[in-house]
GROMACS .gro file of C-alpha atoms in nm:
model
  314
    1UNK     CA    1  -0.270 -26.107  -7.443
    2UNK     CA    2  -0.472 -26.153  -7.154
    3UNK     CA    3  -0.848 -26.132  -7.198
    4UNK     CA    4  -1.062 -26.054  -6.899
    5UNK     CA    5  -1.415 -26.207  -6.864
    6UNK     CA    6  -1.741 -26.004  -6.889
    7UNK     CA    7  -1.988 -26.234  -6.884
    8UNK     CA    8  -2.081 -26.599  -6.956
    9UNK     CA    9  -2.412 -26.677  -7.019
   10UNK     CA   10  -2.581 -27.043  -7.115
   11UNK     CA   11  -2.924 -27.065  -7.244
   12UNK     CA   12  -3.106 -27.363  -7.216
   13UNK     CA   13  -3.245 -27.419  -7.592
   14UNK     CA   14  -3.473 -27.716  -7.685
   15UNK     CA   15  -3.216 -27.854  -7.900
   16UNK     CA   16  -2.913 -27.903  -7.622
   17UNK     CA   17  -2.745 -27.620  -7.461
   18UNK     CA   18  -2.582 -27.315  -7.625
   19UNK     CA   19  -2.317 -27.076  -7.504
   20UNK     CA   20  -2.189 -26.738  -7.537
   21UNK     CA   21  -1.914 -26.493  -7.387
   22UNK     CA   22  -1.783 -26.116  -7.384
   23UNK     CA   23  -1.460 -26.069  -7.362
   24UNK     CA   24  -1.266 -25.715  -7.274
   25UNK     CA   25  -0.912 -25.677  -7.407
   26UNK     CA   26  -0.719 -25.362  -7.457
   27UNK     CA   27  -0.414 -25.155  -7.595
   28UNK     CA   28  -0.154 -24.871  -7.561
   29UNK     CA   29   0.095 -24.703  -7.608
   30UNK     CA   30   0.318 -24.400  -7.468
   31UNK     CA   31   0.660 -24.211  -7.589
   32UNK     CA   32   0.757 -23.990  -7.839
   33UNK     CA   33   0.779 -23.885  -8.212
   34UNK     CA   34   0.980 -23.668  -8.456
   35UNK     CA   35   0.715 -23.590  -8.745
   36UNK     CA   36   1.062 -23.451  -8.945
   37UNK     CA   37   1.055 -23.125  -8.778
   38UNK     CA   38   0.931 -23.121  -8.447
   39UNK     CA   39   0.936 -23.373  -8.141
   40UNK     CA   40   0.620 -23.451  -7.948
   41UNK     CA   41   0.464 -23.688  -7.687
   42UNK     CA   42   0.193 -23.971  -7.834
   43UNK     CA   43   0.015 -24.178  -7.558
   44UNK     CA   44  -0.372 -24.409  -7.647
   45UNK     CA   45  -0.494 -24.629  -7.462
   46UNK     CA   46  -0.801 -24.870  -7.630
   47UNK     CA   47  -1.037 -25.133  -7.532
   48UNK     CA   48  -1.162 -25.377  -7.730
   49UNK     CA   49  -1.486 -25.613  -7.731
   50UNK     CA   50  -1.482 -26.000  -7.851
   51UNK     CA   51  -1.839 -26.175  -7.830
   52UNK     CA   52  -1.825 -26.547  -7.949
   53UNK     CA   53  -2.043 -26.799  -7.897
   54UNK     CA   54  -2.200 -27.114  -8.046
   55UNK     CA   55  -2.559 -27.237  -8.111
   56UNK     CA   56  -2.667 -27.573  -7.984
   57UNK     CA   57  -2.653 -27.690  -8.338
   58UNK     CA   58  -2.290 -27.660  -8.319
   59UNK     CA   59  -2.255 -27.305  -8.593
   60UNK     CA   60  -2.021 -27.079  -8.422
   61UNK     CA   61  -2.073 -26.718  -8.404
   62UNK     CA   62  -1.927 -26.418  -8.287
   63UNK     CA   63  -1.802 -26.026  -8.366
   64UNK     CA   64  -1.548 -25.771  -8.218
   65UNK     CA   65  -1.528 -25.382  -8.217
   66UNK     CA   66  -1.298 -25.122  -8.025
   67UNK     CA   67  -1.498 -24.906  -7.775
   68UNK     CA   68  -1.445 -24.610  -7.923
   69UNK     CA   69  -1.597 -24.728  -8.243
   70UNK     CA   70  -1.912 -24.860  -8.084
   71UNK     CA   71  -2.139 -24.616  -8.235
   72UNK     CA   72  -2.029 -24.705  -8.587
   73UNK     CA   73  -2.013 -25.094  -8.533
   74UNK     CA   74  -2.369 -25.065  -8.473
   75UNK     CA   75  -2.422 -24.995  -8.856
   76UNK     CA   76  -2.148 -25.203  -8.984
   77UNK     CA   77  -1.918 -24.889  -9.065
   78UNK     CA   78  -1.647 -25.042  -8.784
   79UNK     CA   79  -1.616 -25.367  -8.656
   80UNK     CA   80  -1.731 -25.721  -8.763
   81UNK     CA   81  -1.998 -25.939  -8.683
   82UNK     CA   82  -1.931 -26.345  -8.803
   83UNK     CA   83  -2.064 -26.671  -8.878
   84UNK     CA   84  -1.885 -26.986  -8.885
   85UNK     CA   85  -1.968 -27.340  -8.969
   86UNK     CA   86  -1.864 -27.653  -9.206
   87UNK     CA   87  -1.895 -27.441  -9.535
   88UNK     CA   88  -1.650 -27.151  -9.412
   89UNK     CA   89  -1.705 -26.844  -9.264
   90UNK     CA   90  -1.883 -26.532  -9.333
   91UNK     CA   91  -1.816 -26.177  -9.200
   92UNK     CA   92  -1.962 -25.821  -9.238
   93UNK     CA   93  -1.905 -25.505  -9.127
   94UNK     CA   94  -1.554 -25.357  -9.117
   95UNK     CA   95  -1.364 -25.560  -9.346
   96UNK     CA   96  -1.041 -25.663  -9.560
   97UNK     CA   97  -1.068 -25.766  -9.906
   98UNK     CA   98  -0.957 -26.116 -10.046
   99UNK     CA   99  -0.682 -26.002 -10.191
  100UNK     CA  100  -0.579 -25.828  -9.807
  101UNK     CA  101  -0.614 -26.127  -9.671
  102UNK     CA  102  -0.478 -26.325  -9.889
  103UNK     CA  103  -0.188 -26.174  -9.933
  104UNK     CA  104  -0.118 -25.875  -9.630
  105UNK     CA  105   0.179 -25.608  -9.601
  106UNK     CA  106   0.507 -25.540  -9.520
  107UNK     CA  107   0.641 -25.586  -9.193
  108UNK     CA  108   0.599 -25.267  -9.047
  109UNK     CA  109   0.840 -25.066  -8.748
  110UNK     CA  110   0.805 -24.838  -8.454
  111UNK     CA  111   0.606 -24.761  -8.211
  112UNK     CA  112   0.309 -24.605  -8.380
  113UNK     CA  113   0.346 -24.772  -8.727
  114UNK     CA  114   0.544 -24.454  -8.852
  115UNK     CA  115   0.284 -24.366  -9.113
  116UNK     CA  116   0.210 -24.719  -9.221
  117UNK     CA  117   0.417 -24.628  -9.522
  118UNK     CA  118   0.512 -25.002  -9.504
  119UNK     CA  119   0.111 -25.147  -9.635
  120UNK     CA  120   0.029 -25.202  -9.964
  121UNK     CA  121  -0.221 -25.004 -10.130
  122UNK     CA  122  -0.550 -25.257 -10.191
  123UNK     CA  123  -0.852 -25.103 -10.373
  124UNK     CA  124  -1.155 -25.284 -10.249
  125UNK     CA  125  -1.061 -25.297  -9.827
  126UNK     CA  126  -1.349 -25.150  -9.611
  127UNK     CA  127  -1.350 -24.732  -9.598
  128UNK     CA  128  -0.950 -24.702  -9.787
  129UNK     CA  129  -1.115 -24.640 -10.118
  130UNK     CA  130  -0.988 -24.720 -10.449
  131UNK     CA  131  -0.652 -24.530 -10.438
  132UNK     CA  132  -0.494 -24.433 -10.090
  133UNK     CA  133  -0.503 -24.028 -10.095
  134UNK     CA  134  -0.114 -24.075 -10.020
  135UNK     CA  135  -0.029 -24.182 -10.362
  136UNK     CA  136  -0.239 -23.968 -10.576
  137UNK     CA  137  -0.235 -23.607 -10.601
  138UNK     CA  138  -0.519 -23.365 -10.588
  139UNK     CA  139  -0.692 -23.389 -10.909
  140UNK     CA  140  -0.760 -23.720 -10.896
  141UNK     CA  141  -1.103 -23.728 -10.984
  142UNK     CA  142  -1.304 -23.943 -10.719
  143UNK     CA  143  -1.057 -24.242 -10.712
  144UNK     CA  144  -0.871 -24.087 -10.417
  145UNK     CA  145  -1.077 -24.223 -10.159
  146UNK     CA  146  -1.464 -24.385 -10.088
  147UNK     CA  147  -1.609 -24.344  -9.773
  148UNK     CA  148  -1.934 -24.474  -9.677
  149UNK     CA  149  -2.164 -24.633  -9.369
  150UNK     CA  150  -2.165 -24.970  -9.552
  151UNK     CA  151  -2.083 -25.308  -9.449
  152UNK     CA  152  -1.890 -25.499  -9.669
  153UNK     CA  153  -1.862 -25.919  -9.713
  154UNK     CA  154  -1.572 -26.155  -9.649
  155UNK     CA  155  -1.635 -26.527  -9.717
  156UNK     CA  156  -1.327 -26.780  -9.674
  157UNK     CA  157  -1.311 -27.117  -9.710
  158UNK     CA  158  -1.010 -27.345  -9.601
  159UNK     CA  159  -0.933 -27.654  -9.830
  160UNK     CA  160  -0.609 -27.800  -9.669
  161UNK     CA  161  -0.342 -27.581  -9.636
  162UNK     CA  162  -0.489 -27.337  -9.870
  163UNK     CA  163  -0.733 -27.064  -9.774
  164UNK     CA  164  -0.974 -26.910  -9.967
  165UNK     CA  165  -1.105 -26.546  -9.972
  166UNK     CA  166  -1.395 -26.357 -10.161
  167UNK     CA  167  -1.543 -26.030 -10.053
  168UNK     CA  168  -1.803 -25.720 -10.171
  169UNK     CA  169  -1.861 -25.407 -10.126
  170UNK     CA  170  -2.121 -25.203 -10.288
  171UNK     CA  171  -2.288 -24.847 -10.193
  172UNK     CA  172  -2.326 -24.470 -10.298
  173UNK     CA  173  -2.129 -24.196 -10.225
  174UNK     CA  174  -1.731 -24.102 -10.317
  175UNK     CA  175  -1.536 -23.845 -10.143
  176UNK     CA  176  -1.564 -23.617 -10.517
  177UNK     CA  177  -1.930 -23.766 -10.612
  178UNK     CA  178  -2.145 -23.837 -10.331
  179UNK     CA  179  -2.397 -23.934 -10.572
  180UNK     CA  180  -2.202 -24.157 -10.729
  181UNK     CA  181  -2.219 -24.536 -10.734
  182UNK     CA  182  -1.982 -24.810 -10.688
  183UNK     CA  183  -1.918 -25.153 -10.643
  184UNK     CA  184  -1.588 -25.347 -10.493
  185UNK     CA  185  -1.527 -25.719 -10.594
  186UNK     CA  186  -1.186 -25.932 -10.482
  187UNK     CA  187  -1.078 -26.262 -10.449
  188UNK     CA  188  -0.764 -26.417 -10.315
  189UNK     CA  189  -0.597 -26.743 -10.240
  190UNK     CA  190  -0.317 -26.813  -9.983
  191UNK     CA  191  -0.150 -27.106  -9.924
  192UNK     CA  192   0.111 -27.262  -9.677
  193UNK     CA  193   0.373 -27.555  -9.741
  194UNK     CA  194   0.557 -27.575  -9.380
  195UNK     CA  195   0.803 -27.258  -9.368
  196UNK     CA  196   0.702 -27.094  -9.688
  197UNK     CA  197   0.318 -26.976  -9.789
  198UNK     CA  198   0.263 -26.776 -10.094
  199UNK     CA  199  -0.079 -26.560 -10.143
  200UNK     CA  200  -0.227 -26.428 -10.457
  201UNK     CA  201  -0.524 -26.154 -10.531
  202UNK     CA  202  -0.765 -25.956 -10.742
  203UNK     CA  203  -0.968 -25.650 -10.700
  204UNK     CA  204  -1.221 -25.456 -10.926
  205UNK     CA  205  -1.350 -25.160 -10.809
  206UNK     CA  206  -1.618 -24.971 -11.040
  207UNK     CA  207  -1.752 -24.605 -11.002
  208UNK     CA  208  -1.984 -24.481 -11.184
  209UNK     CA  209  -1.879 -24.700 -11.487
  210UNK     CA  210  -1.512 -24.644 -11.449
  211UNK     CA  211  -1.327 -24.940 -11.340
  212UNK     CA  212  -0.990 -25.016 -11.154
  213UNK     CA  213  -0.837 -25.342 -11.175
  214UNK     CA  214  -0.546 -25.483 -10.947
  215UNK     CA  215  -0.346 -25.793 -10.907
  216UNK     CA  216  -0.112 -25.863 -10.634
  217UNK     CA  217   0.136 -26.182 -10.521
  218UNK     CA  218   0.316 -26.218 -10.212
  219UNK     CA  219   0.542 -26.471 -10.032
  220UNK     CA  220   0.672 -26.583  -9.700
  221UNK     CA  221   0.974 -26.755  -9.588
  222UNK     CA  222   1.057 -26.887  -9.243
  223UNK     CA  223   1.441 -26.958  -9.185
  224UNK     CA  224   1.487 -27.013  -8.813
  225UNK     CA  225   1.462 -26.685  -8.611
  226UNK     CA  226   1.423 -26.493  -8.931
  227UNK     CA  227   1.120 -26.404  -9.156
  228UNK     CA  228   1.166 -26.262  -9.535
  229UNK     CA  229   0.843 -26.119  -9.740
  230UNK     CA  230   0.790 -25.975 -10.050
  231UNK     CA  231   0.511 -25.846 -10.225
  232UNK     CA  232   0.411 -25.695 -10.572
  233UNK     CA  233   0.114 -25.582 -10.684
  234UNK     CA  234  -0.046 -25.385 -11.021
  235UNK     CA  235  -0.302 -25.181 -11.112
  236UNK     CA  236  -0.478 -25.077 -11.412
  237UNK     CA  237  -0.699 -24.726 -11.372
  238UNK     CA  238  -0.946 -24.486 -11.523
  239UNK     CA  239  -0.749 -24.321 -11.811
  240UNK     CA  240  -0.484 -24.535 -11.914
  241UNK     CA  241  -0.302 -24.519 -11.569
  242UNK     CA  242  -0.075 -24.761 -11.452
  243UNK     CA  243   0.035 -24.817 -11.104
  244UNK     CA  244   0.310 -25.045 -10.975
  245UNK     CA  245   0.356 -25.100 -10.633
  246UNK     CA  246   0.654 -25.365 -10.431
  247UNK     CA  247   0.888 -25.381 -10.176
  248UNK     CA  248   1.037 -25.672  -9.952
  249UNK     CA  249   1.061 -25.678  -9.567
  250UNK     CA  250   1.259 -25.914  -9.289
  251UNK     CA  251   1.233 -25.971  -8.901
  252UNK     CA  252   1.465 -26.122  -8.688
  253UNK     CA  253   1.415 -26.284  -8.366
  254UNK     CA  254   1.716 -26.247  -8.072
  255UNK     CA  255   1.590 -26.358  -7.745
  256UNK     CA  256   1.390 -26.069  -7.591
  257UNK     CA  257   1.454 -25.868  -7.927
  258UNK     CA  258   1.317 -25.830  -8.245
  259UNK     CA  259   1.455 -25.598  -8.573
  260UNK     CA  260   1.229 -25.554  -8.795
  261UNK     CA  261   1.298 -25.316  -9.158
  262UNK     CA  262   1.124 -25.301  -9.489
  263UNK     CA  263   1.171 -25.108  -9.804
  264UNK     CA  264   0.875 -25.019 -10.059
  265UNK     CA  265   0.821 -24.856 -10.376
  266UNK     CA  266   0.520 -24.684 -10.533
  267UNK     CA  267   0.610 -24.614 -10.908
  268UNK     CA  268   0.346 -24.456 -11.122
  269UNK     CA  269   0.394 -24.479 -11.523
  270UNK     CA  270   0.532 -24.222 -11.656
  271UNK     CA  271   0.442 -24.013 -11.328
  272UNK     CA  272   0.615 -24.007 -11.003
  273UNK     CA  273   0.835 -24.258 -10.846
  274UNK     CA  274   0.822 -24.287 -10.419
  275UNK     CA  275   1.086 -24.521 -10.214
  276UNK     CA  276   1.045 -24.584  -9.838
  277UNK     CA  277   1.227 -24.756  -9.571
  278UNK     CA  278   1.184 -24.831  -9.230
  279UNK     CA  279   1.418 -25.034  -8.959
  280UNK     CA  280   1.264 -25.083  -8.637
  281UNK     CA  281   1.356 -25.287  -8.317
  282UNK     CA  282   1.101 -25.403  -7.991
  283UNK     CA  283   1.281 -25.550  -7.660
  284UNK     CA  284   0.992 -25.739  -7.442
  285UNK     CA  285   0.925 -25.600  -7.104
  286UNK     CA  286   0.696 -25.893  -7.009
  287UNK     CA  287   0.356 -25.922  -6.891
  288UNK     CA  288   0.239 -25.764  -7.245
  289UNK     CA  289   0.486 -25.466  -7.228
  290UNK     CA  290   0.753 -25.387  -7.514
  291UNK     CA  291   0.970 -25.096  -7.569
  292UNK     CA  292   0.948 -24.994  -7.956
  293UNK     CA  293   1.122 -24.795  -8.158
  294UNK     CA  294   1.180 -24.738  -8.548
  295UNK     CA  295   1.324 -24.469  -8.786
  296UNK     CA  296   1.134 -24.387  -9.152
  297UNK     CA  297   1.285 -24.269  -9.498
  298UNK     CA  298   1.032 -24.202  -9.749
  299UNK     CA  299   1.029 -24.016 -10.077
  300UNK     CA  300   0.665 -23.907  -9.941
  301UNK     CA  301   0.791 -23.705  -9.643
  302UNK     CA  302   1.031 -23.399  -9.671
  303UNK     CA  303   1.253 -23.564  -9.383
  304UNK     CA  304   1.321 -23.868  -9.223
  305UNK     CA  305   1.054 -23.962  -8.960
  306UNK     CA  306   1.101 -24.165  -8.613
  307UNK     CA  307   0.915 -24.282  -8.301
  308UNK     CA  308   1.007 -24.439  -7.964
  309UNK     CA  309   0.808 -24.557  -7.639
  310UNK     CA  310   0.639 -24.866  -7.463
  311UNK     CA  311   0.356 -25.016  -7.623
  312UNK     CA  312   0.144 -25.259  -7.407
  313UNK     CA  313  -0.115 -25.531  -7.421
  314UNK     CA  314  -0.377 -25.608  -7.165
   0.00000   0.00000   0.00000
């Protein structure tokens, strides 16, 4: 991706010299999608700010936001702001949990991501809330989703070839309660042996007293051109529920192409049971340009769903 320069500034400090830089970088996209009963254009185009810099004490520093989040990455609602030094780094604002970061999603297809039906559901990543709204239906109390103007905390730490995560977040205000209170709490571990890396996770959220917990594993493994994940995860929530999410996912590397496909399932205890699959394929363009395409099955959708276009990178 090519990165244009905004401005470079030194600053003389008493202690040596210190540096920092703005970066502009950008995305689109531009084609078409069947939403499984009608066909329609989709076209964005995005920029995207990266400030680093470093003091003249050697602690690097830095943050990124999109442009048209600006006005909420100036209260930590979108965007990140980090610190980095010889005991790990910290970030705020927008964030992942551990166990996110630790561990990820699916591979996922198309041109627009086709839903994002292929990401695992994590209950303590910045503004998803505790339970995706997708995978609950509407009487679910509270746990369906917590939005707030908070920043959260991600702290990792690398030991060798093993990372590790921790992260908060803590506020007021559900999308049921907005008096309500609640705190999010994960941890996660990933690490990497050559071709292979395996991650692991935890998350608590609590609202109000009420608690969710979740666990979730995942692996890598490189074999040549191809890539093979898979990922499980489980949760135990508010009143005895019991949620079981997994799937497994591959891309394969030809040249100037790429297929990419991916099959999940959501399965609720003694509730509902949803299976989705995707199969996708990119050809590079060059210069940051790929045509994209993918296809989506999914027991969430009343039809099959697909996408096609160029997607760029500036």
């Amino acid at each position: 991706m090519k990165k244009v320069l905004i401005a470079t500034t030194a600053l003389v400090l008493s202690g040596g010299l210190a540096a920092a830089e703005v970066t502009l970088s950008g995305d689109g996209r531009m084609g078409m999608v069947y939403d499984g009963s009608d066909m329609q254009f989709t076209s964005r185009a995005r920029a995207t700010f990266t400030l680093t810099g470093e003091s003249d004490t050697g602690l690097s520093f830095g943050g990124s936001f999109r442009a048209d989040n600006a006005g909420n990455a100036a209260s930590g609602s979108a965007g990140n702001i980090w610190v980095s030094g010889a005991y790990g780094r910290l970030t705020m604002g927008d964030i992942n949990s551990a166990a996110e970061n630790a561990v990820g999603d699916l591979h996922g297809v198309g041109l627009t991501g086709l839903q994002d039906l292929n990401e695992m559901n994590y209950l303590a990543s910045s503004l998803h809330g505790p339970i995706p709204v997708r995978v609950r239906n509407a009487d679910d109390d509270g746990w369906n989703n917590i939005v707030t103007g908070n920043p959260g905390a991600l702290y990792q730490y690398a030991i060798g070839d093993t990372t590790l995560y921790a992260s908060m977040y803590d506020g007021k205000g559900t999308a049921a309660n907005p008096e309500a209170t609640y705190d999010a709490w994960s941890l996660g571990a990933r690490h990497s042996m050559g071709d292979f890396a395996a991650g692991l996770g935890w998350e608590r959220v609590s609202v109000d007293g009420a608690r969710a917990d979740h666990w979730i594993l995942g692996g890598d493994a490189n074999f040549g051109d191809a890539t093979v994940r898979g990922i499980y995860g489980r949760a135990s929530l508010p009143g005895d529920v019991r949620y079981t999410q997994y799937g497994l996912s591959g891309r394969y590397n030809a040249g100037l192409t790429t297929v990419t496909g991916f099959w999940k399932r959501d399965d609720w205890r003694d509730g509902p049971r949803f299976d989705t699959f995707g199969i996708g394929g990119e050809y590079d363009l060059g210069g940051g340009a790929a045509f994209a395409a993918g296809i989506v099955d999914s027991d969430y959708n009343a039809d099959i769903i697909a996408d096609m276009g160029i997607k760029f990178r500036f």
